Amino acid sequence: MNDRSPVAFVSGGNRGIGLALVGALRKKLGPEAHILLGSRSLEAGKRAAETLSDEGLEATPISFDLTNPETHAKTAELLAKLGGVDIVVLNGAYAPQPDRPASDQVRTMIAANNHGNLAALETLAPLLRANARVLVVASGFGTLDNLPEAVRGLLGDPEATPEQIEAVMDDYVEAVESDQAGDQGWPEWINLPSKVAQVATVRAFVRRYDSAADRPAGVLINAVCPGWTDTDAARPYLADMPDITPQTPDEAAVDLVWLATRPAGTSEPHGELVQHRQVVPFEQQV
Ligand SMILES: NC(=O)c1ccc[n+]([C@@H]2O[C@H](COP(=O)([O-])OP(=O)(O)OC[C@H]3O[C@@H](n4cnc5c(N)ncnc54)[C@H](OP(=O)(O)O)[C@@H]3O)[C@@H](O)[C@H]2O)c1
């Protein structure tokens, strides 16, 4: 099969924002599009696809785990058979649990949200069609000012490579596990370094991608924050923030679809963190 029907892939598509996004993309792209619903558990992906199908929204469940490169390669193979991909949304993420010690979960979180997303970007980038849109779902917490200056280092270096940033995260994992992260100046909440590094890696990846001679024209790659949304991941935090009225996943999907479907000829945003259709400066001053 090698047709020009739109092709979209969403990771973490079995629940939360990802599931809403798969449904919203189907509505936006129409019945001809190939929409792949990535899920760590294929069974969970199939159940999610059935709930969408009940609403007349078809999607193809596939196995995809950020920490399993084999699933990245299989996704790439499938996309190659479809003639490439127009929309990639790396939405899935390990959600740190506030009631679990940081040292128990930091390695799992960095492996998925940082190393896993970079590995997926590397594997899927060669499949991008001209004018493809890539979204890495990160967070508004991913700006540099969320880290004390003492630990910003390569995360704030405009010439750092993705691999250098990922290496910083490996050192960070060691520091958390050996109870030295606080002494080094890292903030207590492990989500902050991870999200800042995630955005920094997207920016570094885009710098390198843009310098490649043989890339397709018009590709836009961004990190994106959906804003506070009522999902399993956010609920433990929202419980302590009564002043915040979260969006529903369907509401959160609206701006993500907007970014994922910027028309051909659009040149920005690219290499940015985007929230509610606006660029959030990575190096904003507080
Ligand atoms: N909700 C918010 O307020 C909010 C705010 C800012 C950013 N975000 C971001 O939005 C994205 C979606 O989160 P959500 O709120 O919709 O959370 P969610 O409902 O908890 O869903 C998380 C999704 O990520 C998947 N996932 C977990 N580990 C994975 C891995 N190793 N590989 C692939 N997928 C994995 C989960 O799969 P399983 O079902 O198999 O666990 C699930 O599909 C995340 O990137 C999150 O950081 C959310």
Short mmCIF file of C-alpha atoms and ligand atoms in Angstrom, two decimals:
data_model
loop_
_atom_site.label_atom_id
_atom_site.label_comp_id
_atom_site.label_asym_id
_atom_site.label_seq_id
_atom_site.Cartn_x
_atom_site.Cartn_y
_atom_site.Cartn_z
CA MET A 1 0.00 0.00 0.00
CA ASN A 2 1.42 3.41 -0.89
CA ASP A 3 -1.33 5.96 -1.28
CA ARG A 4 -1.51 9.65 -0.43
CA SER A 5 -4.31 9.40 2.11
CA PRO A 6 -3.33 11.26 5.28
CA VAL A 7 -1.47 9.13 7.79
CA ALA A 8 -1.34 9.93 11.51
CA PHE A 9 0.21 8.16 14.49
CA VAL A 10 -0.51 8.94 18.16
CA SER A 11 1.37 7.28 21.02
CA GLY A 12 -0.39 6.70 24.35
CA GLY A 13 -3.60 6.63 22.33
CA ASN A 14 -5.46 4.20 24.58
CA ARG A 15 -6.62 6.70 27.19
CA GLY A 16 -6.63 10.30 28.35
CA ILE A 17 -5.59 13.04 25.96
CA GLY A 18 -4.19 10.55 23.45
CA LEU A 19 -7.51 8.75 23.01
CA ALA A 20 -9.37 12.05 22.63
CA LEU A 21 -6.78 13.14 20.08
CA VAL A 22 -7.17 9.99 18.00
CA GLY A 23 -10.94 10.60 17.83
CA ALA A 24 -10.49 14.28 17.05
CA LEU A 25 -7.97 13.54 14.28
CA ARG A 26 -10.38 11.05 12.72
CA LYS A 27 -13.09 13.75 12.69
CA LYS A 28 -10.67 16.31 11.22
CA LEU A 29 -8.96 14.10 8.62
CA GLY A 30 -12.03 12.20 7.47
CA PRO A 31 -12.66 8.54 6.62
CA GLU A 32 -9.81 8.19 4.09
CA ALA A 33 -7.06 8.82 6.64
CA HIS A 34 -5.01 6.04 8.21
CA ILE A 35 -4.95 6.68 11.94
CA LEU A 36 -2.70 4.51 14.08
CA LEU A 37 -3.53 4.34 17.79
CA GLY A 38 -0.31 3.45 19.61
CA SER A 39 -0.64 1.68 22.93
CA ARG A 40 1.82 -0.10 25.23
CA SER A 41 -0.71 -2.88 25.61
CA LEU A 42 -2.18 -3.95 22.30
CA GLU A 43 -5.23 -5.29 24.17
CA ALA A 44 -5.81 -1.89 25.80
CA GLY A 45 -5.35 -0.28 22.38
CA LYS A 46 -7.95 -2.59 20.86
CA ARG A 47 -10.44 -1.83 23.64
CA ALA A 48 -9.85 1.91 23.14
CA ALA A 49 -10.31 1.60 19.37
CA GLU A 50 -13.61 -0.22 20.02
CA THR A 51 -14.90 2.66 22.14
CA LEU A 52 -14.09 5.04 19.28
CA SER A 53 -15.60 2.69 16.75
CA ASP A 54 -18.85 2.76 18.75
CA GLU A 55 -18.91 6.50 17.90
CA GLY A 56 -18.15 5.81 14.24
CA LEU A 57 -14.50 6.83 14.59
CA GLU A 58 -12.16 4.14 13.24
CA ALA A 59 -8.52 3.81 14.27
CA THR A 60 -5.98 1.01 13.95
CA PRO A 61 -4.50 -0.11 17.28
CA ILE A 62 -0.79 -0.89 17.22
CA SER A 63 1.74 -1.82 19.85
CA PHE A 64 4.03 1.07 20.81
CA ASP A 65 6.09 1.50 23.96
CA LEU A 66 8.50 4.40 24.31
CA THR A 67 10.94 2.10 26.11
CA ASN A 68 10.78 -0.70 23.53
CA PRO A 69 12.75 0.16 20.35
CA GLU A 70 11.35 -2.91 18.62
CA THR A 71 7.89 -1.32 18.72
CA HIS A 72 9.37 1.89 17.25
CA ALA A 73 10.87 -0.12 14.38
CA LYS A 74 7.60 -1.98 13.75
CA THR A 75 5.71 1.31 13.71
CA ALA A 76 8.23 2.68 11.21
CA GLU A 77 7.78 -0.42 9.02
CA LEU A 78 4.03 0.04 9.04
CA LEU A 79 4.35 3.73 8.21
CA ALA A 80 6.74 2.88 5.36
CA LYS A 81 4.11 0.55 3.91
CA LEU A 82 1.64 3.43 4.04
CA GLY A 83 4.09 5.65 2.14
CA GLY A 84 5.16 7.76 5.11
CA VAL A 85 3.45 9.80 7.80
CA ASP A 86 1.89 13.27 7.93
CA ILE A 87 1.22 13.59 11.66
CA VAL A 88 3.18 12.10 14.55
CA VAL A 89 2.05 12.87 18.09
CA LEU A 90 4.36 11.46 20.76
CA ASN A 91 1.80 11.86 23.51
CA GLY A 92 2.40 8.88 25.81
CA ALA A 93 4.33 9.46 29.01
CA TYR A 94 5.14 7.91 32.33
CA ALA A 95 3.27 10.00 34.92
CA PRO A 96 5.29 10.43 38.12
CA GLN A 97 3.27 9.53 41.19
CA PRO A 98 3.37 12.18 43.94
CA ASP A 99 3.05 9.55 46.70
CA ARG A 100 6.03 7.43 45.53
CA PRO A 101 9.65 8.25 46.34
CA ALA A 102 11.45 9.98 43.46
CA SER A 103 14.26 7.43 43.57
CA ASP A 104 11.77 4.61 42.88
CA GLN A 105 10.47 6.07 39.64
CA VAL A 106 12.99 8.52 38.17
CA ARG A 107 14.72 5.89 36.01
CA THR A 108 11.43 4.65 34.54
CA MET A 109 10.28 8.19 33.86
CA ILE A 110 13.50 9.35 32.13
CA ALA A 111 13.69 6.11 30.12
CA ALA A 112 10.22 6.69 28.69
CA ASN A 113 9.70 10.44 28.54
CA ASN A 114 13.22 11.51 27.63
CA HIS A 115 15.24 8.68 26.07
CA GLY A 116 12.13 6.99 24.64
CA ASN A 117 10.83 10.07 22.90
CA LEU A 118 14.22 10.84 21.36
CA ALA A 119 14.60 7.25 20.16
CA ALA A 120 11.11 7.40 18.63
CA LEU A 121 11.88 10.72 16.93
CA GLU A 122 15.05 9.26 15.44
CA THR A 123 13.28 6.14 14.17
CA LEU A 124 10.20 7.88 12.77
CA ALA A 125 11.87 10.99 11.28
CA PRO A 126 12.90 9.23 8.04
CA LEU A 127 9.21 8.42 7.43
CA LEU A 128 8.04 12.05 7.54
CA ARG A 129 6.34 13.24 4.39
CA ALA A 130 6.69 16.79 3.11
CA ASN A 131 4.75 19.20 5.37
CA ALA A 132 4.56 16.61 8.16
CA ARG A 133 3.70 17.83 11.66
CA VAL A 134 5.38 16.31 14.70
CA LEU A 135 4.19 17.05 18.24
CA VAL A 136 6.02 15.87 21.33
CA VAL A 137 3.59 16.32 24.18
CA ALA A 138 5.59 17.80 27.03
CA SER A 139 4.48 20.46 29.51
CA GLY A 140 4.46 24.17 30.22
CA PHE A 141 6.84 23.22 33.05
CA GLY A 142 9.42 22.55 30.33
CA THR A 143 10.90 26.05 30.26
CA LEU A 144 14.42 26.74 31.49
CA ASP A 145 13.32 29.04 34.31
CA ASN A 146 11.85 25.99 36.07
CA LEU A 147 15.41 24.97 36.93
CA PRO A 148 17.87 26.83 39.17
CA GLU A 149 20.75 28.28 37.13
CA ALA A 150 23.21 25.95 38.88
CA VAL A 151 21.84 22.90 37.07
CA ARG A 152 20.79 24.33 33.69
CA GLY A 153 24.14 23.65 32.02
CA LEU A 154 23.73 21.87 28.70
CA LEU A 155 19.93 22.01 28.94
CA GLY A 156 20.20 25.72 28.19
CA ASP A 157 23.04 25.46 25.69
CA PRO A 158 21.77 26.40 22.21
CA GLU A 159 24.43 24.17 20.64
CA ALA A 160 23.88 21.04 22.74
CA THR A 161 23.09 17.84 20.87
CA PRO A 162 20.13 15.64 21.85
CA GLU A 163 22.57 12.98 23.02
CA GLN A 164 24.36 15.43 25.32
CA ILE A 165 21.05 16.40 26.89
CA GLU A 166 20.07 12.76 27.36
CA ALA A 167 23.46 12.13 29.02
CA VAL A 168 22.69 14.93 31.49
CA MET A 169 19.48 13.07 32.29
CA ASP A 170 21.41 9.85 32.92
CA ASP A 171 23.58 11.71 35.45
CA TYR A 172 20.41 13.19 36.92
CA VAL A 173 18.92 9.72 37.42
CA GLU A 174 22.10 8.63 39.24
CA ALA A 175 21.95 11.75 41.39
CA VAL A 176 18.32 11.13 42.41
CA GLU A 177 18.93 7.46 43.10
CA SER A 178 21.96 8.24 45.26
CA ASP A 179 20.11 11.04 47.07
CA GLN A 180 22.48 13.73 45.74
CA ALA A 181 20.13 15.60 43.41
CA GLY A 182 19.09 18.14 46.04
CA ASP A 183 22.73 18.90 46.94
CA GLN A 184 23.48 19.45 43.25
CA GLY A 185 20.66 22.01 43.06
CA TRP A 186 17.98 20.02 41.24
CA PRO A 187 14.38 20.76 42.27
CA GLU A 188 12.52 18.19 44.36
CA TRP A 189 9.80 17.39 41.78
CA ILE A 190 11.35 15.00 39.23
CA ASN A 191 8.89 16.06 36.57
CA LEU A 192 10.60 19.46 36.21
CA PRO A 193 14.08 18.34 35.03
CA SER A 194 12.47 15.74 32.80
CA LYS A 195 10.13 18.18 31.09
CA VAL A 196 12.81 20.87 30.63
CA ALA A 197 15.11 18.25 29.13
CA GLN A 198 12.31 16.95 26.92
CA VAL A 199 11.80 20.40 25.41
CA ALA A 200 15.56 21.00 25.16
CA THR A 201 15.95 17.69 23.31
CA VAL A 202 13.18 18.55 20.85
CA ARG A 203 14.90 21.86 20.16
CA ALA A 204 18.26 20.16 19.68
CA PHE A 205 16.70 17.49 17.49
CA VAL A 206 15.11 20.16 15.29
CA ARG A 207 18.43 22.00 14.92
CA ARG A 208 20.02 18.85 13.61
CA TYR A 209 17.01 17.84 11.50
CA ASP A 210 16.96 21.25 9.81
CA SER A 211 20.62 20.99 8.88
CA ALA A 212 20.13 17.70 6.98
CA ALA A 213 20.31 18.22 3.23
CA ASP A 214 17.84 15.50 2.25
CA ARG A 215 14.93 16.31 4.55
CA PRO A 216 11.43 16.78 3.13
CA ALA A 217 10.17 20.35 2.75
CA GLY A 218 7.87 22.11 5.17
CA VAL A 219 8.14 19.79 8.20
CA LEU A 220 7.23 21.39 11.54
CA ILE A 221 8.35 19.75 14.81
CA ASN A 222 7.33 21.16 18.18
CA ALA A 223 6.99 20.31 21.84
CA VAL A 224 3.50 21.09 23.12
CA CYS A 225 1.73 21.53 26.44
CA PRO A 226 -1.94 20.56 26.45
CA GLY A 227 -2.67 22.59 29.63
CA TRP A 228 -4.16 21.10 32.78
CA THR A 229 -6.49 18.29 31.75
CA ASP A 230 -8.58 15.91 33.82
CA THR A 231 -6.80 12.59 33.25
CA ASP A 232 -5.35 9.77 35.35
CA ALA A 233 -1.93 11.44 35.14
CA ALA A 234 -3.04 14.85 36.35
CA ARG A 235 -5.72 13.91 38.89
CA PRO A 236 -3.36 13.35 41.87
CA TYR A 237 -1.97 16.87 41.35
CA LEU A 238 -5.29 18.55 40.55
CA ALA A 239 -6.66 17.25 43.86
CA ASP A 240 -4.33 19.75 45.58
CA MET A 241 -5.17 22.63 43.23
CA PRO A 242 -8.84 23.46 43.78
CA ASP A 243 -8.48 26.80 41.96
CA ILE A 244 -7.69 25.09 38.65
CA THR A 245 -10.58 23.96 36.47
CA PRO A 246 -9.04 21.38 34.16
CA GLN A 247 -10.08 20.84 30.58
CA THR A 248 -11.63 17.59 29.47
CA PRO A 249 -9.39 15.47 27.21
CA ASP A 250 -11.66 16.39 24.27
CA GLU A 251 -11.13 20.08 25.01
CA ALA A 252 -7.37 19.58 25.30
CA ALA A 253 -7.32 17.80 21.94
CA VAL A 254 -8.66 20.87 20.11
CA ASP A 255 -5.42 22.89 20.24
CA LEU A 256 -3.31 19.80 19.62
CA VAL A 257 -5.26 19.08 16.44
CA TRP A 258 -4.82 22.71 15.43
CA LEU A 259 -1.03 22.36 15.75
CA ALA A 260 -1.00 18.93 14.07
CA THR A 261 -2.90 20.21 11.05
CA ARG A 262 -1.21 23.55 10.30
CA PRO A 263 -1.60 23.78 6.53
CA ALA A 264 1.22 23.38 4.00
CA GLY A 265 3.05 26.65 3.59
CA THR A 266 3.03 27.36 7.33
CA SER A 267 6.59 27.97 8.53
CA GLU A 268 6.06 28.38 12.26
CA PRO A 269 5.98 27.44 15.04
CA HIS A 270 8.92 25.10 14.57
CA GLY A 271 11.35 23.91 17.24
CA GLU A 272 9.31 25.57 19.97
CA LEU A 273 7.22 24.78 23.02
CA VAL A 274 3.61 25.60 22.15
CA GLN A 275 0.67 25.93 24.52
CA HIS A 276 -2.85 26.91 23.48
CA ARG A 277 -1.59 27.96 20.00
CA GLN A 278 1.06 30.30 21.47
CA VAL A 279 4.82 29.86 21.65
CA VAL A 280 6.07 29.70 25.23
CA PRO A 281 9.66 31.02 25.14
CA PHE A 282 12.01 28.31 26.37
CA GLU A 283 14.37 30.84 27.87
CA GLN A 284 11.72 33.15 29.30
CA GLN A 285 12.81 35.27 32.23
CA VAL A 286 10.89 35.17 35.51
N1 LIG B 1 -3.21 15.91 31.92
C1 LIG B 1 -2.52 17.04 32.07
O1 LIG B 1 -2.93 17.98 32.80
C2 LIG B 1 -1.21 17.22 31.34
C3 LIG B 1 -0.54 18.43 31.51
C4 LIG B 1 0.68 18.60 30.84
C5 LIG B 1 1.17 17.59 30.03
N2 LIG B 1 0.48 16.42 29.90
C6 LIG B 1 1.02 15.40 29.01
O2 LIG B 1 -0.01 14.90 28.18
C7 LIG B 1 0.32 13.58 27.74
C8 LIG B 1 -0.87 12.67 27.93
O3 LIG B 1 -1.09 12.55 29.31
P1 LIG B 1 -2.52 12.27 29.92
O4 LIG B 1 -2.79 13.38 30.86
O5 LIG B 1 -3.50 11.97 28.86
O6 LIG B 1 -2.16 10.99 30.80
P2 LIG B 1 -2.85 9.55 30.97
O7 LIG B 1 -4.32 9.61 30.83
O8 LIG B 1 -2.27 9.04 32.24
O9 LIG B 1 -2.29 8.73 29.72
C9 LIG B 1 -0.92 8.48 29.62
C10 LIG B 1 -0.70 7.65 28.39
O10 LIG B 1 0.71 7.44 28.24
C11 LIG B 1 0.91 6.06 28.06
N3 LIG B 1 2.25 5.62 28.45
C12 LIG B 1 2.75 5.48 29.69
N4 LIG B 1 3.99 4.98 29.63
C13 LIG B 1 4.27 4.80 28.29
C14 LIG B 1 5.37 4.28 27.60
N5 LIG B 1 6.47 3.82 28.20
N6 LIG B 1 5.31 4.23 26.25
C15 LIG B 1 4.20 4.66 25.59
N7 LIG B 1 3.12 5.15 26.21
C16 LIG B 1 3.15 5.21 27.55
C17 LIG B 1 -0.18 5.40 28.89
O11 LIG B 1 -0.31 4.03 28.52
P3 LIG B 1 -0.83 2.92 29.59
O12 LIG B 1 -2.33 3.02 29.57
O13 LIG B 1 -0.31 1.64 29.05
O14 LIG B 1 -0.25 3.28 30.92
C18 LIG B 1 -1.35 6.26 28.49
O15 LIG B 1 -1.83 5.89 27.23
C19 LIG B 1 1.57 13.18 28.54
O16 LIG B 1 2.71 13.39 27.76
C20 LIG B 1 1.55 14.14 29.71
O17 LIG B 1 2.84 14.38 30.25
C21 LIG B 1 -0.71 16.21 30.53
#
